[in-house]
PDB file of C-alpha atoms in Angstrom:
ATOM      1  CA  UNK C  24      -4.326  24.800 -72.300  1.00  0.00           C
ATOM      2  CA  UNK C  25      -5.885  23.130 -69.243  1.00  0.00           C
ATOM      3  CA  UNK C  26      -7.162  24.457 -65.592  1.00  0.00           C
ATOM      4  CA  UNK C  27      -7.259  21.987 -63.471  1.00  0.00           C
ATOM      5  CA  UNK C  28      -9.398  22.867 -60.698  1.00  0.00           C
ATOM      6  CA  UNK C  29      -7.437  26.046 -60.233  1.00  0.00           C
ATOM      7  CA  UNK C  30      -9.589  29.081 -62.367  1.00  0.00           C
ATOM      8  CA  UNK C  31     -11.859  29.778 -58.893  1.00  0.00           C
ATOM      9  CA  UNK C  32      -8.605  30.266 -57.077  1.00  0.00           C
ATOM     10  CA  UNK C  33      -7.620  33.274 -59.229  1.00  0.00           C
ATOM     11  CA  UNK C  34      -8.613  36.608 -57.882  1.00  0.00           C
ATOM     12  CA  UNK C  35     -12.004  37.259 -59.265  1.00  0.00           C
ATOM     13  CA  UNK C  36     -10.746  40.362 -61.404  1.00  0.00           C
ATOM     14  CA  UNK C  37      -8.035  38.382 -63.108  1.00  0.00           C
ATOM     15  CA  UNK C  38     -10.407  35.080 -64.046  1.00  0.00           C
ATOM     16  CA  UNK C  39     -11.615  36.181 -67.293  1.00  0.00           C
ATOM     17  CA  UNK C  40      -7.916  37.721 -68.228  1.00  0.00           C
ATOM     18  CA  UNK C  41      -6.740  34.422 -67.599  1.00  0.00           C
ATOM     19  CA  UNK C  42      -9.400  32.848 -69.925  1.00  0.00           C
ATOM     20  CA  UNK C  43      -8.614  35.738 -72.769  1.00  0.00           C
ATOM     21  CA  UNK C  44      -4.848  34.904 -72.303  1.00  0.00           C
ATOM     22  CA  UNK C  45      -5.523  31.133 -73.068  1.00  0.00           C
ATOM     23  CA  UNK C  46      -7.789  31.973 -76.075  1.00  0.00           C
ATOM     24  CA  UNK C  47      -4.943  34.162 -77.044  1.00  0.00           C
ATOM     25  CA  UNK C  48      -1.948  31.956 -77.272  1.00  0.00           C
ATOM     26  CA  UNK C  49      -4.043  28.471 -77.854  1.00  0.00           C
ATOM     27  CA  UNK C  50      -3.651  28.201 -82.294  1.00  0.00           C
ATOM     28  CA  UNK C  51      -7.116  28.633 -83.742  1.00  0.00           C
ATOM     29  CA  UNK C  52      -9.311  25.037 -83.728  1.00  0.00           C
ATOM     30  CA  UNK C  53      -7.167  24.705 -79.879  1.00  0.00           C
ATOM     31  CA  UNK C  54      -8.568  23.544 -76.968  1.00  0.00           C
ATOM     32  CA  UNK C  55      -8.922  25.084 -73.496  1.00  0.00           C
ATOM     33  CA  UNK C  56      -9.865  22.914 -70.758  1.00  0.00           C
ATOM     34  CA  UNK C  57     -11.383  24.073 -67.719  1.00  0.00           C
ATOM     35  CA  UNK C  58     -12.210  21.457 -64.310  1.00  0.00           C
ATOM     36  CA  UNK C  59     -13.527  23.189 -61.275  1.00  0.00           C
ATOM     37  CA  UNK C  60     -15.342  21.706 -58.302  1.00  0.00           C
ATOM     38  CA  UNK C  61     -19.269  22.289 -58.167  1.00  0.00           C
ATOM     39  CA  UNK C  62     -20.851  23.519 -55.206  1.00  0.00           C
ATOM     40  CA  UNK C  63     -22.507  20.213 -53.708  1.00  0.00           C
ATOM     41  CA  UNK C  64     -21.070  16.835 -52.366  1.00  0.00           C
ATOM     42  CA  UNK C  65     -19.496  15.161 -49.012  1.00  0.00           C
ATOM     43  CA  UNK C  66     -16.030  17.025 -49.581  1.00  0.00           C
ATOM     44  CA  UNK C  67     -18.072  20.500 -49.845  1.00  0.00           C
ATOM     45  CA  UNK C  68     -20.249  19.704 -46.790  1.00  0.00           C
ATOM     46  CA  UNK C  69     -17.022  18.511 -45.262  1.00  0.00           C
ATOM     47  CA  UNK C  70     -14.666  21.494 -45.898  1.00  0.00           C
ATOM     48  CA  UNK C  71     -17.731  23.907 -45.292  1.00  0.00           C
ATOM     49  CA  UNK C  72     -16.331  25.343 -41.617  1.00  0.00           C
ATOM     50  CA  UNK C  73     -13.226  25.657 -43.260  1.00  0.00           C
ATOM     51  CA  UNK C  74     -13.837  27.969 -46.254  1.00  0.00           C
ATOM     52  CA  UNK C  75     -17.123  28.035 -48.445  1.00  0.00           C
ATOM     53  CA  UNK C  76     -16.396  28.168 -51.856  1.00  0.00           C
ATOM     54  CA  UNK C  77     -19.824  28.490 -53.250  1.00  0.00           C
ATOM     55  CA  UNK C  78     -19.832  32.044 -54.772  1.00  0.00           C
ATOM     56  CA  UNK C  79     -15.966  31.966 -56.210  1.00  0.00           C
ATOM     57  CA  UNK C  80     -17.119  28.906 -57.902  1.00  0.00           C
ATOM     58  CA  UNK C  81     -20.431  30.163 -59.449  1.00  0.00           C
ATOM     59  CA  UNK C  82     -18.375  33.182 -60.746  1.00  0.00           C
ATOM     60  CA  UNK C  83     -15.793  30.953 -62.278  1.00  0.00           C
ATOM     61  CA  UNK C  84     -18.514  29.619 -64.141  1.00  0.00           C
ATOM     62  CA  UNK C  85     -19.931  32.657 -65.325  1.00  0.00           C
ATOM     63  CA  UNK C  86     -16.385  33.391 -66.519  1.00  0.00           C
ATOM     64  CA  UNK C  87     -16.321  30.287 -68.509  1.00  0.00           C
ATOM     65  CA  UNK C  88     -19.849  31.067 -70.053  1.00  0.00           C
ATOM     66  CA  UNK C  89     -18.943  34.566 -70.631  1.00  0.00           C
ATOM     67  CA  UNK C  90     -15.772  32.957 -72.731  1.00  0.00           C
ATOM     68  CA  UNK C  91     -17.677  32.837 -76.127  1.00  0.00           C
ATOM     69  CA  UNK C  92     -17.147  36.615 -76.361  1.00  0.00           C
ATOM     70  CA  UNK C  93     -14.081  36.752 -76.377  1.00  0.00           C
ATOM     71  CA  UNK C  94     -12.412  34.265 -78.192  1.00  0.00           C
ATOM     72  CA  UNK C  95     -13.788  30.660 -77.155  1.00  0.00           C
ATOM     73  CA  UNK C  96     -16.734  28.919 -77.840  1.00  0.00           C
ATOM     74  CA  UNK C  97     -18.096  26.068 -75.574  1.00  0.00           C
ATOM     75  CA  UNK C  98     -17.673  22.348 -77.541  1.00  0.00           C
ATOM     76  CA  UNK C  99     -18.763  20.857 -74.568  1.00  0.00           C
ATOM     77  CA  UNK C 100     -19.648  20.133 -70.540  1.00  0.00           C
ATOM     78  CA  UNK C 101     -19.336  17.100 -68.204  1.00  0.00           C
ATOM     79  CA  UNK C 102     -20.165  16.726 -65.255  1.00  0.00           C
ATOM     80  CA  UNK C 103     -18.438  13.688 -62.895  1.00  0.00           C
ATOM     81  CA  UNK C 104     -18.041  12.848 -59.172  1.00  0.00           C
ATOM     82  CA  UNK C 105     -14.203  13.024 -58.395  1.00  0.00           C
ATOM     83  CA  UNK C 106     -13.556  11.267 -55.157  1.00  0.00           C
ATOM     84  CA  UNK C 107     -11.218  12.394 -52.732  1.00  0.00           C
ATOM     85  CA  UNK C 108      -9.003   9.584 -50.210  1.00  0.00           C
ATOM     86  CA  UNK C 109      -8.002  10.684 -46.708  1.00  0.00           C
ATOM     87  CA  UNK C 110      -6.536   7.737 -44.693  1.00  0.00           C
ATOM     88  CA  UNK C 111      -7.304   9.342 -41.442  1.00  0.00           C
ATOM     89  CA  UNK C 112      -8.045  13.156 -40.345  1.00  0.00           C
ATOM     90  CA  UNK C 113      -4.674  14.237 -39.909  1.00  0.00           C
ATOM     91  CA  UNK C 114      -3.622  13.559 -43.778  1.00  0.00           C
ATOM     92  CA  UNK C 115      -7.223  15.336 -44.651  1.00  0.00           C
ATOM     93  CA  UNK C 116      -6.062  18.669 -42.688  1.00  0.00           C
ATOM     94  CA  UNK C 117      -2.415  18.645 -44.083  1.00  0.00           C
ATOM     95  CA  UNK C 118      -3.609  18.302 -47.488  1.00  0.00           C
ATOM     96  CA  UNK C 119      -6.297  21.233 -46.839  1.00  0.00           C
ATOM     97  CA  UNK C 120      -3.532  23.397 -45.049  1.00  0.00           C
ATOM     98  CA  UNK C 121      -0.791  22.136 -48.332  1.00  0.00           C
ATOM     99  CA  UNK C 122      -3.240  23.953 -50.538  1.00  0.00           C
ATOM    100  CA  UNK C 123      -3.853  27.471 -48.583  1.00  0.00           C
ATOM    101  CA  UNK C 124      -1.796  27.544 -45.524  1.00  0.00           C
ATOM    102  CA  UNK C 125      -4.839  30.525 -44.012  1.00  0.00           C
ATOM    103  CA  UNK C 126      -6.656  27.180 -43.388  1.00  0.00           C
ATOM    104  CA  UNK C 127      -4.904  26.403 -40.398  1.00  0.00           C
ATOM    105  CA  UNK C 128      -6.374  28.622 -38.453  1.00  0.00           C
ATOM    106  CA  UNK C 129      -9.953  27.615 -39.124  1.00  0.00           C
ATOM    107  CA  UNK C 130      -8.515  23.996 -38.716  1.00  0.00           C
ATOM    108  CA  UNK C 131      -7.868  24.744 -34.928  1.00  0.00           C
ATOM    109  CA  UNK C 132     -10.856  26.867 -34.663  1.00  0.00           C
ATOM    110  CA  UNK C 133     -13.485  23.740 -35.682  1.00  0.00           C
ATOM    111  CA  UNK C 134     -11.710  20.859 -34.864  1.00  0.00           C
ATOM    112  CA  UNK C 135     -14.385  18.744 -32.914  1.00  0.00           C
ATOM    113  CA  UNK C 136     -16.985  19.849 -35.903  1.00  0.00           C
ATOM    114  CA  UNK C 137     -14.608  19.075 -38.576  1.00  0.00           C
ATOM    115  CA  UNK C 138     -13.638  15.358 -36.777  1.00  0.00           C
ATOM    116  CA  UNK C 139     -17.571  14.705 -36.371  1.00  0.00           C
ATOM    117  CA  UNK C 140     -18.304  15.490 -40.337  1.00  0.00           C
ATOM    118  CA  UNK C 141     -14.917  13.433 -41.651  1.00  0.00           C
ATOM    119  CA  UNK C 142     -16.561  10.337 -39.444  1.00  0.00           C
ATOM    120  CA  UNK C 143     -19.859  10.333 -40.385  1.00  0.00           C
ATOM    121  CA  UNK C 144     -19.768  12.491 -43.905  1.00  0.00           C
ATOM    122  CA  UNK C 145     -17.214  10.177 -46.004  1.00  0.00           C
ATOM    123  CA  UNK C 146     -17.413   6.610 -46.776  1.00  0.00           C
ATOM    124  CA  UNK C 147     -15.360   3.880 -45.354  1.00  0.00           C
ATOM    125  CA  UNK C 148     -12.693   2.907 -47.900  1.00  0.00           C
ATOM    126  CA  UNK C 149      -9.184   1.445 -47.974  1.00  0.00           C
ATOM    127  CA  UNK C 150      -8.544   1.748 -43.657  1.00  0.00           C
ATOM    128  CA  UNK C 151      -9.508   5.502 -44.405  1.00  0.00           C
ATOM    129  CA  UNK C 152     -12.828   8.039 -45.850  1.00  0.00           C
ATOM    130  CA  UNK C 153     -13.923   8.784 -49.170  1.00  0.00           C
ATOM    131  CA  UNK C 154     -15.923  11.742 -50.100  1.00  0.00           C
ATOM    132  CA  UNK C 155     -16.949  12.788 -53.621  1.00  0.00           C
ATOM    133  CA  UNK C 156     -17.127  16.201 -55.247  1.00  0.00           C
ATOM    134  CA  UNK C 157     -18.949  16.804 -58.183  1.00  0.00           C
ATOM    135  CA  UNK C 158     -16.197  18.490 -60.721  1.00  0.00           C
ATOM    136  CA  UNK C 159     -17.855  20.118 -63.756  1.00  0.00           C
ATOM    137  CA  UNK C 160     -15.230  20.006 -67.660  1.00  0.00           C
ATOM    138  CA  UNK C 161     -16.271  22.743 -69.758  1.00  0.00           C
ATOM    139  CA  UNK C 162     -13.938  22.016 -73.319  1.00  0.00           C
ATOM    140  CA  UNK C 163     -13.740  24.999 -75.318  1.00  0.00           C
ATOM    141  CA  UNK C 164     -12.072  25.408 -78.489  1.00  0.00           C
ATOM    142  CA  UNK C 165     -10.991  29.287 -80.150  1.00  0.00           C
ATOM    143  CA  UNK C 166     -12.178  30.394 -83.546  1.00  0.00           C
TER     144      UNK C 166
END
């Protein structure tokens, strides 16, 4: 069973159902694994006017600690720096606005901030801007 990035984007009542369900239908010595995004890096600084996603992802993470009780026990944690490739600032807000259309809005709202931090926030790379977001892998295995 794998998350990928998604288990802070569940309502916050419904995260650790989600992790019992995996521990439920995973066979006993299975794996669950679980990436989410870390508060911290260009993309978060970037994104910031947009949405903050500081405290959904710190309660994700509690969810995944709090997993041991009910099912899962932690076999291990990584932490790497996933980068993320925008070519220019239009194909950074479409992909923003692809994921939760409600961005738009705030798109419109901070456009001259959010122009100024893709410029000088990312890293030149490939005719386009690279920013990196630290994601953290938490593997954890039932019985």
């Amino acid at each position: 069973m794998v998350f990928s990035n998604s288990l802070h984007h569940v309502p916050e009542a419904l995260r650790l159902p989600a992790l019992r369900e995996a521990a439920r239908v995973v066979k006993s010595g299975g794996h669950v694994f679980v990436a989410e995004p870390m508060p911290g890096g260009a993309h978060k600084d970037l994104l910031a006017p947009v949405q903050d996603e500081t405290e959904v992802q710190a309660h994700a993470y509690r969810v995944i600690q709090d997993a041991a009780g009910h099912g899962l026990r932690q076999l291990r944690e990584d932490i790497f720096e996933r980068e993320s490739f925008y070519r220019d600032f239009d194909h950074f807000r479409d992909a923003m606005c692809r994921v939760d259309p409600n961005r738009a809005a705030a798109f419109t709202e901070h456009d001259a901030d959010l122009r100024r931090r893709f410029a000088t926030l990312g890293r030149a790379k490939n005719a386009g801007r690279a920013f990196d977001q630290p994601i953290r892998i938490n593997v954890l295995v039932k019985g």
